CSV table of C-alpha atoms and ligand atoms in Angstrom, one decimal:
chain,number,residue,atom,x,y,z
A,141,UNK,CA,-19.5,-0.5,-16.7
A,142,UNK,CA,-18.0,0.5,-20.2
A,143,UNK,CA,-14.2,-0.3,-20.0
A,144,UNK,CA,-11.9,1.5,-22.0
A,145,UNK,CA,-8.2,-0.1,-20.9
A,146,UNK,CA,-8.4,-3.2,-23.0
A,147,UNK,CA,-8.1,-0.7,-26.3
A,148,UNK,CA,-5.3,1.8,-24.9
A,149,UNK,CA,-3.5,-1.0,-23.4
A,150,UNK,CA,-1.5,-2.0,-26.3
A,151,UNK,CA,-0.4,2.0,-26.4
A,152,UNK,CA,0.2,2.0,-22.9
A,153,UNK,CA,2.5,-1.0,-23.0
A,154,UNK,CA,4.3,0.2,-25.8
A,155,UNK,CA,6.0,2.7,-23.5
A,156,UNK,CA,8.9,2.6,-21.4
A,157,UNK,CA,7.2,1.5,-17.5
A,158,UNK,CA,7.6,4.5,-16.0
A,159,UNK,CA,6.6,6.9,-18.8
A,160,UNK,CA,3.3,4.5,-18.9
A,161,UNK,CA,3.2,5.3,-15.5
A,162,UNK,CA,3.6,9.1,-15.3
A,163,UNK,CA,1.4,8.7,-18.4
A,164,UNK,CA,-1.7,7.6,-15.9
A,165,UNK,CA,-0.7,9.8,-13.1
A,166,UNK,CA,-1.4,12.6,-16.0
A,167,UNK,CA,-5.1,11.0,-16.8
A,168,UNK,CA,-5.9,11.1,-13.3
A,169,UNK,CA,-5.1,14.2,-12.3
A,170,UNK,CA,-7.4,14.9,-14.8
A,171,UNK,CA,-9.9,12.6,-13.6
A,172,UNK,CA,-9.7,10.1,-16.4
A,173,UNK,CA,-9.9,6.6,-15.5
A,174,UNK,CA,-10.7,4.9,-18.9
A,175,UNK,CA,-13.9,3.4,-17.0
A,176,UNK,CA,-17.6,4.7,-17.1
A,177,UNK,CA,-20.9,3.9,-14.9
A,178,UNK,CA,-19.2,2.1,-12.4
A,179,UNK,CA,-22.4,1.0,-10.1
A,180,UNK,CA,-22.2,1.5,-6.5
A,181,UNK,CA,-20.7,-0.5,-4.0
A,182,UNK,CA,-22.3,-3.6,-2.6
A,183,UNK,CA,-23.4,-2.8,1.2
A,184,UNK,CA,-21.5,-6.0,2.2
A,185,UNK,CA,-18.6,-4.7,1.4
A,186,UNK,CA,-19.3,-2.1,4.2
A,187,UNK,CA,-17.0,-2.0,6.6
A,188,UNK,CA,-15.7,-0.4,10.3
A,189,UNK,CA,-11.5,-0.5,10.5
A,190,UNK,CA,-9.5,1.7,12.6
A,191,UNK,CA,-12.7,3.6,13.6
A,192,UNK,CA,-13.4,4.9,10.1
A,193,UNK,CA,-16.0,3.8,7.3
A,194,UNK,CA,-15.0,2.0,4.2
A,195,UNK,CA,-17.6,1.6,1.6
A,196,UNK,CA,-15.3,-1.4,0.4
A,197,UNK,CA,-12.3,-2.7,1.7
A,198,UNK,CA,-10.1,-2.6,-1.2
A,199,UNK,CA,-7.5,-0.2,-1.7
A,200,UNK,CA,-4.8,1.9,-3.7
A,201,UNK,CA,-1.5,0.7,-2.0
A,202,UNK,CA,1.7,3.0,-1.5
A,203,UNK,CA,3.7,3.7,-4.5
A,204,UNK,CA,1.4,4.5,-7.2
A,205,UNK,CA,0.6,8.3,-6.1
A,206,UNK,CA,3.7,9.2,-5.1
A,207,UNK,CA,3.5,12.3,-4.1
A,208,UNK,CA,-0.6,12.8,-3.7
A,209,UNK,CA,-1.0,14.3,-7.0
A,210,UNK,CA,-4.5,12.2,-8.1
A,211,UNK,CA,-5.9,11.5,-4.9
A,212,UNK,CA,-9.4,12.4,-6.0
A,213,UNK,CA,-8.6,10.2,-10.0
A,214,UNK,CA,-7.4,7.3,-8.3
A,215,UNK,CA,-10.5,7.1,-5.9
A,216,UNK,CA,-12.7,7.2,-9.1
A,217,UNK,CA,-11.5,3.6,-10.2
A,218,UNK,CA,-13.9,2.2,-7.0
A,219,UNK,CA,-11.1,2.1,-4.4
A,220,UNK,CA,-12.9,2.1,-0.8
A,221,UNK,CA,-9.4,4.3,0.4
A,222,UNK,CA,-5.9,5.1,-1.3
A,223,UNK,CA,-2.7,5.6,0.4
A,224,UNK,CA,-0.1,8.5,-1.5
A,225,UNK,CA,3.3,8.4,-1.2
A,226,UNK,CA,6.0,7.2,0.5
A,227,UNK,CA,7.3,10.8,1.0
A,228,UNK,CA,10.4,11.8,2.6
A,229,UNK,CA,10.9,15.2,4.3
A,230,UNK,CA,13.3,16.3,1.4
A,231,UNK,CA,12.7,15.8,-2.2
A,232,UNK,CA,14.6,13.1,-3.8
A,233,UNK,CA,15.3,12.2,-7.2
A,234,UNK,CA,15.8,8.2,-6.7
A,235,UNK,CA,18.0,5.5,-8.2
A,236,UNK,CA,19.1,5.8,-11.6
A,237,UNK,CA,17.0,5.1,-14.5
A,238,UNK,CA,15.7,2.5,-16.0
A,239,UNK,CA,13.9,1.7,-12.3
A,240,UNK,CA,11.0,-0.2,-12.8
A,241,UNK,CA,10.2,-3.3,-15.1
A,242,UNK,CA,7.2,-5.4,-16.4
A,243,UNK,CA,7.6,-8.8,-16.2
A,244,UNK,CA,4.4,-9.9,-18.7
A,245,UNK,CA,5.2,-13.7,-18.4
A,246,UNK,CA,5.1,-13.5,-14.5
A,247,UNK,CA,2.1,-10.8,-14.2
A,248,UNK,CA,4.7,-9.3,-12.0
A,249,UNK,CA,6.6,-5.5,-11.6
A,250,UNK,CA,9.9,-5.1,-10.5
A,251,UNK,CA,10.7,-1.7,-9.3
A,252,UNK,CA,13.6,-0.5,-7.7
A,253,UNK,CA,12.8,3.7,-7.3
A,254,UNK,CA,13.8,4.5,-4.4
A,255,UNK,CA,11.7,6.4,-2.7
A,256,UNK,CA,11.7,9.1,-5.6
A,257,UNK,CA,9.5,12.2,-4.4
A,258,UNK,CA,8.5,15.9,-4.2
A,259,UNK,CA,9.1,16.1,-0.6
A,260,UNK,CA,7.2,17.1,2.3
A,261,UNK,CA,6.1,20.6,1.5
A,262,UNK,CA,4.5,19.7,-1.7
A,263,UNK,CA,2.9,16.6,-0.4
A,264,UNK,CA,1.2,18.7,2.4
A,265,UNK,CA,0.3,21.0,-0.4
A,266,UNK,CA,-1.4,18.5,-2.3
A,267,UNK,CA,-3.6,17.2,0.6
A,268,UNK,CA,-4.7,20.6,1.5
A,269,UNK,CA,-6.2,21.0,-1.6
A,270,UNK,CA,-8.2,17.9,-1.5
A,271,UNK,CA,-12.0,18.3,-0.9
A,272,UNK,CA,-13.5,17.5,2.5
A,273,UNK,CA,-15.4,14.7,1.3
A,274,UNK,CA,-13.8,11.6,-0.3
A,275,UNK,CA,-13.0,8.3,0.6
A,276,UNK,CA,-10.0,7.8,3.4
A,277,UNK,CA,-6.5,8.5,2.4
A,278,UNK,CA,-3.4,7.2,3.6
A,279,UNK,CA,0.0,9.2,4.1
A,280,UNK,CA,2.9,6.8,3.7
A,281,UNK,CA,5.8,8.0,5.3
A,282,UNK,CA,9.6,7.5,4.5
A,283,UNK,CA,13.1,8.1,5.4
A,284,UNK,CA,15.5,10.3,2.9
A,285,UNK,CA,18.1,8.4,2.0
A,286,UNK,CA,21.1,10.5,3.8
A,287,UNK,CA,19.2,10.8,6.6
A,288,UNK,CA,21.6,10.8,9.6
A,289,UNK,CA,18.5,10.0,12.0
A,290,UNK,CA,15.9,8.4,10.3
A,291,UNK,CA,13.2,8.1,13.0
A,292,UNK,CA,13.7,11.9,12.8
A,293,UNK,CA,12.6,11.9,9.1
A,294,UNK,CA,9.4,9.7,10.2
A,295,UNK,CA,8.3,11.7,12.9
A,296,UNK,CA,9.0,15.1,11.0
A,297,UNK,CA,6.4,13.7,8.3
A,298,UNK,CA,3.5,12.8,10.7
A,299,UNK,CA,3.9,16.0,12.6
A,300,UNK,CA,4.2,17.6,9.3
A,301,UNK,CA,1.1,15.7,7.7
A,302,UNK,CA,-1.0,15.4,11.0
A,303,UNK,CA,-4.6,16.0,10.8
A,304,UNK,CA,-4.0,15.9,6.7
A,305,UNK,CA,-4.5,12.2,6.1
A,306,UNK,CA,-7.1,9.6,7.6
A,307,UNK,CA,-4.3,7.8,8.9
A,308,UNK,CA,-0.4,7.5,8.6
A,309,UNK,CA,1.7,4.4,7.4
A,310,UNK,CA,5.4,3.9,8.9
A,311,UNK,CA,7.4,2.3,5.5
A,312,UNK,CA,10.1,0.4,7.1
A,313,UNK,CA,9.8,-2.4,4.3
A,314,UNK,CA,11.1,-0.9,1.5
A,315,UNK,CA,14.4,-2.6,-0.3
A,316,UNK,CA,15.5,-0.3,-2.3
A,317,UNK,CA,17.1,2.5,0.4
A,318,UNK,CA,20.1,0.7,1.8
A,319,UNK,CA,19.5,-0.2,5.6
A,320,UNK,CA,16.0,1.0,6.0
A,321,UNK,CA,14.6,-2.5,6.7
A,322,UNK,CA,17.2,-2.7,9.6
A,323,UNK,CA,14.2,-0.6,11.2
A,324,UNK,CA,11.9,-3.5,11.5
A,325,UNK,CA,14.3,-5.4,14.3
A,326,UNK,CA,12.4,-5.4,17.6
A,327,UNK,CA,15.2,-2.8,18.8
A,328,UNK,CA,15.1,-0.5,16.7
A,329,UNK,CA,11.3,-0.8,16.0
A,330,UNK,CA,10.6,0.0,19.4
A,331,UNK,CA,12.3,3.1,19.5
A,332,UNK,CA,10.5,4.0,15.9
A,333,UNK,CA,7.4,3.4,17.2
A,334,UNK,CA,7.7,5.7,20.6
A,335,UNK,CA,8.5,8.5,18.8
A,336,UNK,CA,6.3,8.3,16.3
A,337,UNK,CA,3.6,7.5,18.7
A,338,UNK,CA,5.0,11.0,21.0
A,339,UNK,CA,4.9,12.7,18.4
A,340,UNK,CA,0.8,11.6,18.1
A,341,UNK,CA,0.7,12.0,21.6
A,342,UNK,CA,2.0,16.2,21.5
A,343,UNK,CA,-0.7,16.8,18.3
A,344,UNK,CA,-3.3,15.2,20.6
A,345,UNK,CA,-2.4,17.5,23.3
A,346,UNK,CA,-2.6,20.6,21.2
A,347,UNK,CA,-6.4,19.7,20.4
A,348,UNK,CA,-5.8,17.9,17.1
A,349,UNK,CA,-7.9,14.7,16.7
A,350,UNK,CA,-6.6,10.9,17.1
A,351,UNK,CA,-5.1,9.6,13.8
A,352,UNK,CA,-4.2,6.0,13.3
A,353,UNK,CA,-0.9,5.3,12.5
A,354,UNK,CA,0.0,1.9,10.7
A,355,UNK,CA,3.7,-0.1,9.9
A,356,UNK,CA,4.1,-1.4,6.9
A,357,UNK,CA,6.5,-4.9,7.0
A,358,UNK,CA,8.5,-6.7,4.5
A,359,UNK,CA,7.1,-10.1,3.2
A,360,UNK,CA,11.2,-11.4,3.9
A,361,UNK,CA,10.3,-12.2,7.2
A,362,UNK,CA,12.1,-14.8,8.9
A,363,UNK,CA,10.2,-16.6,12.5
A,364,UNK,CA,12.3,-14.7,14.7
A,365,UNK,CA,11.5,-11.5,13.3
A,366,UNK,CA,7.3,-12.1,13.1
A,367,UNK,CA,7.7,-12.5,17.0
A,368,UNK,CA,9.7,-9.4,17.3
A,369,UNK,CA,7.4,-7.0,15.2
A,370,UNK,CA,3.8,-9.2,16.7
A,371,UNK,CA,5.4,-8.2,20.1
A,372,UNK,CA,5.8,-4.5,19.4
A,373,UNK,CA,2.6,-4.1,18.1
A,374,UNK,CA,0.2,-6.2,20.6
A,375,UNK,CA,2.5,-4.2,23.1
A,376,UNK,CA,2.3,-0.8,22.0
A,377,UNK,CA,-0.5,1.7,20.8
A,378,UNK,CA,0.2,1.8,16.9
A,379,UNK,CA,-3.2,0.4,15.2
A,380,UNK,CA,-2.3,-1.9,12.2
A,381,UNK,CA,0.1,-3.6,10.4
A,382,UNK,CA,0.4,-3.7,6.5
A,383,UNK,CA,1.7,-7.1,5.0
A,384,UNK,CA,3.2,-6.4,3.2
A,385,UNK,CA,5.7,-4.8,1.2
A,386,UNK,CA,7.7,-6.3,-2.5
A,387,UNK,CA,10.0,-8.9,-1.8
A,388,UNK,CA,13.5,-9.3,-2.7
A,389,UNK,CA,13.2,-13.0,-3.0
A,390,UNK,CA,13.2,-14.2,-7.1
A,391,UNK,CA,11.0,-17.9,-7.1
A,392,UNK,CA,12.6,-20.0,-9.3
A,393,UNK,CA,9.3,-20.4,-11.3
A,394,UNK,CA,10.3,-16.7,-12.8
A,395,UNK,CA,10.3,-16.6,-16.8
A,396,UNK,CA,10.8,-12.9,-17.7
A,397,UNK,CA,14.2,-11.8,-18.9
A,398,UNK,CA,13.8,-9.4,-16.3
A,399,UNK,CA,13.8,-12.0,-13.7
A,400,UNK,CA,17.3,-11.1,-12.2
A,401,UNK,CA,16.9,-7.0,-12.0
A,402,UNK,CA,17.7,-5.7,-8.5
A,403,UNK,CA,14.9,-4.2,-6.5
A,404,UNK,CA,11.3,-5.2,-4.9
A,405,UNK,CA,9.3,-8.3,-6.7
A,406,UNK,CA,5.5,-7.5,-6.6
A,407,UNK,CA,2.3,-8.7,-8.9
A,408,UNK,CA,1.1,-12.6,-9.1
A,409,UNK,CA,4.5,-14.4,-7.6
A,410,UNK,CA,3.9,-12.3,-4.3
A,411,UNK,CA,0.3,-13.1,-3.4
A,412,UNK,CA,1.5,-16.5,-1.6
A,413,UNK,CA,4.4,-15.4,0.3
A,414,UNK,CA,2.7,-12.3,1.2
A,415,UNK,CA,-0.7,-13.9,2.8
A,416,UNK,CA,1.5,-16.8,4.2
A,417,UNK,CA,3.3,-13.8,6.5
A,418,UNK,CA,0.4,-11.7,6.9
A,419,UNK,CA,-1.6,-15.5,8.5
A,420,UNK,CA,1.4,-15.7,10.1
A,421,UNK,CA,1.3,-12.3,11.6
A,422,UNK,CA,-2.5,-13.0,12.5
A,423,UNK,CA,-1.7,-15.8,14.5
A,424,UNK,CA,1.1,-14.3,15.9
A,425,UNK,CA,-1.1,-11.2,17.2
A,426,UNK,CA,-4.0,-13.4,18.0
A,427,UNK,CA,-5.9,-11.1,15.7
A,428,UNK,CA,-5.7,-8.6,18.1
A,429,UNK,CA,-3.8,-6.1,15.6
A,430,UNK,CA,-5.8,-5.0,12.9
A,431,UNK,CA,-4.2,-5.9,9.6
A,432,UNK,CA,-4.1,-4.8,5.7
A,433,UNK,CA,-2.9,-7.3,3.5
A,434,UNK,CA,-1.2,-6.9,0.1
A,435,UNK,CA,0.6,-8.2,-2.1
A,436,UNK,CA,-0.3,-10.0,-5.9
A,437,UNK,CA,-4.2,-9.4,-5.5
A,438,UNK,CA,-5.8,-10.4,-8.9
A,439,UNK,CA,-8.9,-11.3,-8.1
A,440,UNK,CA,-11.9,-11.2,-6.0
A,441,UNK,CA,-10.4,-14.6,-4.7
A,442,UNK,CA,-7.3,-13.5,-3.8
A,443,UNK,CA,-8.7,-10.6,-2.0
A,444,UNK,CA,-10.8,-12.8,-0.1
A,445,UNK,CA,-7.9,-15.4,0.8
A,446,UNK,CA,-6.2,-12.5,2.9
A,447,UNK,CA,-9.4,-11.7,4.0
A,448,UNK,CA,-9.3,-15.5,5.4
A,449,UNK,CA,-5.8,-15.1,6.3
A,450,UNK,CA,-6.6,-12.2,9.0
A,451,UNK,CA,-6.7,-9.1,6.6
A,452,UNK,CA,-9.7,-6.5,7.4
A,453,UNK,CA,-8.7,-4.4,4.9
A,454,UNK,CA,-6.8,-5.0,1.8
A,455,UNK,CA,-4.8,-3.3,-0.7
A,456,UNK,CA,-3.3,-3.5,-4.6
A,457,UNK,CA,-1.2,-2.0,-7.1
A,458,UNK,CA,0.8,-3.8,-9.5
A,459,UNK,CA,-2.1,-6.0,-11.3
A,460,UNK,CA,-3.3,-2.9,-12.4
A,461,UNK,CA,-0.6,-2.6,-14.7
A,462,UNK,CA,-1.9,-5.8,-17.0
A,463,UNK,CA,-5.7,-5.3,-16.0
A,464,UNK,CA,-6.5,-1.8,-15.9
A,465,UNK,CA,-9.0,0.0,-13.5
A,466,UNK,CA,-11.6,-2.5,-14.4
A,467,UNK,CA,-9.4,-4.7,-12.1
A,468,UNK,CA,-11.3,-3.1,-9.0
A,469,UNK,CA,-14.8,-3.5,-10.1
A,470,UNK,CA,-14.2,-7.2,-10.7
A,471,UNK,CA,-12.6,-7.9,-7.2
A,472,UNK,CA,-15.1,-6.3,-5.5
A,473,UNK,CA,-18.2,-8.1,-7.1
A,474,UNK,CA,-16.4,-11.4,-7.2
A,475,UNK,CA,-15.3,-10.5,-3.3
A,476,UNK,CA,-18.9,-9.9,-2.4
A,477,UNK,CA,-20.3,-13.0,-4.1
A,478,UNK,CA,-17.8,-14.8,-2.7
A,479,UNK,CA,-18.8,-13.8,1.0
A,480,UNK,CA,-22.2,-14.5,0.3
A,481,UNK,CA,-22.1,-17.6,-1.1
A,482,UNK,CA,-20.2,-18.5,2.4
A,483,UNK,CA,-23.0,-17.4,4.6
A,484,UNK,CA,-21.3,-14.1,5.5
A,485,UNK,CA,-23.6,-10.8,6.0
A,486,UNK,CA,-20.2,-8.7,6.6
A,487,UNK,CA,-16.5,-8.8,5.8
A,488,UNK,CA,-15.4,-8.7,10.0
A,489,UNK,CA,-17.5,-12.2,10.6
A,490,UNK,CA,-15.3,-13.7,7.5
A,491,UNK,CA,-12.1,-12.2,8.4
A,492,UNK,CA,-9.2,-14.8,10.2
A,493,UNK,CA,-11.7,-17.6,9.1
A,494,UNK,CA,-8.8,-19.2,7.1
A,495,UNK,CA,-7.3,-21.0,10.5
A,496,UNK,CA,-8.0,-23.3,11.7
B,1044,FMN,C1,6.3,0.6,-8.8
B,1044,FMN,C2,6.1,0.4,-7.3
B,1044,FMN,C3,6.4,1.4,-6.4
B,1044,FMN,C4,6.2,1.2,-5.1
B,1044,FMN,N1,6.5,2.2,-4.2
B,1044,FMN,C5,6.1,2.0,-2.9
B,1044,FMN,C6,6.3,3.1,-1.9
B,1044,FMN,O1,6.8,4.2,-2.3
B,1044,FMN,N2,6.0,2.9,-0.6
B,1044,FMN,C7,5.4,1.7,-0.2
B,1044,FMN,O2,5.1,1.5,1.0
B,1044,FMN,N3,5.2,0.7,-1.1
B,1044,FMN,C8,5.5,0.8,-2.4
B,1044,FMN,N4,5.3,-0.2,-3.3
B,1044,FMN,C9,4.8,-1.5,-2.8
B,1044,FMN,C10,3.2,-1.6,-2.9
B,1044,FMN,O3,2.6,-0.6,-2.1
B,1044,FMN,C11,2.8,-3.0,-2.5
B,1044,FMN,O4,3.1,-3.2,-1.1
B,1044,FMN,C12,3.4,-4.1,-3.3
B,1044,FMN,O5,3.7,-3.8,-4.6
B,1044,FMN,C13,2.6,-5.4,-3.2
B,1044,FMN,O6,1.3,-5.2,-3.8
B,1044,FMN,P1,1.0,-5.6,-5.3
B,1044,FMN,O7,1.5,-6.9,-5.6
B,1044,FMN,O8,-0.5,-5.5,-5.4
B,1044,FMN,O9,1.6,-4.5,-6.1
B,1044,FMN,C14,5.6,0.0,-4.6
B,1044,FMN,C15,5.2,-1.0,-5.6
B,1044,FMN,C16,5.5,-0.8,-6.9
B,1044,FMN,C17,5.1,-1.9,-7.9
């Protein structure tokens, strides 16, 4: 694989975060991912989630593709599926700027946007223009901020999206839109997920075809609150969870001057916490709940801890600000060697192997 991120780096760096980052969405769109001849991917790193085929298990999480504008780019870098948005059913411009930090010391991002976005109707546009073949792609749904009934602005995005995407995520986890992690109390969750799973249940009527739909939780988790959301979802049809979210916890081991900014913690610091909830969560669902875990993957090794932990799928963003698209590549190799050299011939045997 030739490698080109190591030599724009410094140039991307140099720029303010999020005009580094609109500054990739702009490569991909054009298909540019700074990396060449990537080989294909090992066949142990085949797998079967949610009844779909991955060709790896590694993933784009939420966030970086906003509003689905380089599906196609981002799935050059090697992912085995990407997941666009969040997108709320109006566009909205998001929290003032400066909104998103780099915290070099830490290998960490804080980012508090907002759920800035183009809205529904251009994020339907977008996926309609995608080709028919590709990897699976996710459609991460939101609430707008001023929402009066925010379940609404959930269910208008899957009926919106449905049949669009491979399969749907419910973002209740994110910190930065005052209130919206209320959602994930067993209450109010259980009302969420009804709707959202009536809403599946009229498209299926209609003759549309069965699309998973996914929650996505917060790695601020107290026990109370893993019961609640384990109970709703070994009790009701939704398919997956995604552990999780950025965190608005700040470990004391922080060094970056940008340490104390308000928003959601991701990168290096949150690959404990986060696959310490997502074993918990395993445990909790006796596995019976397929999950994705995220949250600080840097490494094959990391990837295959949440693996361990009870993930089946896995998912990464901010590490690619500080190691490029070459990040994927490695993971994946390192992931499969790890496997083997454990005796595994596929990633389900290996996944949950962590407890005890
Ligand atoms: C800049 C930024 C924006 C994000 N925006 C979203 C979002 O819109 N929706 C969402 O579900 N997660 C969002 N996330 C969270 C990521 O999808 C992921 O859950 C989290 O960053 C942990 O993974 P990581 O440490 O590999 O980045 C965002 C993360 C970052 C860094």
């Amino acid at each position: 694989m030739i490698n080109l991120f190591p030599l724009a780096r410094p140039f991307v760096h140099s720029m303010d975060p999020e005009a580094a980052h609109n500054f990739t969405i702009g490569m991909l769109k054009r298909g540019v991912t700074g990396c060449f001849l990537m080989g294909a991917d090992d066949p142990i790193l085949a797998t079967e989630v949610f009844g779909m085929s991955f060709t790896n298990p590694v993933g784009l999480a939420a966030g970086f593709d906003k509003n689905a504008d380089a599906v196609m780019g981002a799935q050059k870098m090697g992912f085995g599926f990407t997941e666009a948005g969040t997108v709320t059913p109006k566009p909205q411009t998001g929290n003032d700027k400066p909104r998103l930090f780099r915290l070099k010391e830490d290998r960490a991002v804080i980012n508090r946007f907002g759920f800035n976005n183009e809205g529904l109707a251009y994020f339907e546009k977008q996926l309609r223009s995608l080709p028919g073949v590709r990897k699976p792609i996710g459609a991460n749904v939101g609430a707008n901020k001023d929402a009066e009934d925010r379940t609404a602005d959930y269910v208008s995005g899957i009926k919106q999206l449905y049949g669009l995407s491979d399969y749907f995520t419910v973002n209740i986890s994110s910190p930065n839109t005052p209130g919206l992690r209320a959602l994930q109390s067993r209450a109010a969750l259980e009302d969420l997920i009804g709707r959202v799973l009536e809403a599946r249940e009229e498209k299926i009527k209609t003759g549309a075809g069965y699309v998973p739909i996914l929650v996505k939780i917060a790695p601020d988790l107290l026990e109370a609150d893993i019961a609640d959301i384990a109970g709703v979802a070994t009790s009701t049809k939704i398919d997956g969870l995604i552990v999780s979210n950025t965190t608005i916890e700040r470990p004391e081991a922080l060094k970056s001057s940008h340490k104390s900014e308000g928003g959601g913690l991701s990168g290096a610091p949150l690959m404990a916490p986060s696959t310490k909830i997502l074993g918990e969560i395993y445990k909790a669902t006796e596995g019976k709940v397929p999950l994705i875990g995220v949250g600080g993957i840097a490494s094959g090794a990391d990837a295959y801890a949440k693996i361990r932990a009870g993930a089946s799928l896995v998912q990464l963003y901010s590490m690619l600000v500080y190691d490029g698209p070459a990040l994927v590549a490695r993971v994946k190799a390192d992931l499969a060697h790890l496997l083997k050299a454990d005796g595994f011939t596929r990633i389900a045997d290996a996944v949950g192997t962590g407890h005890p």
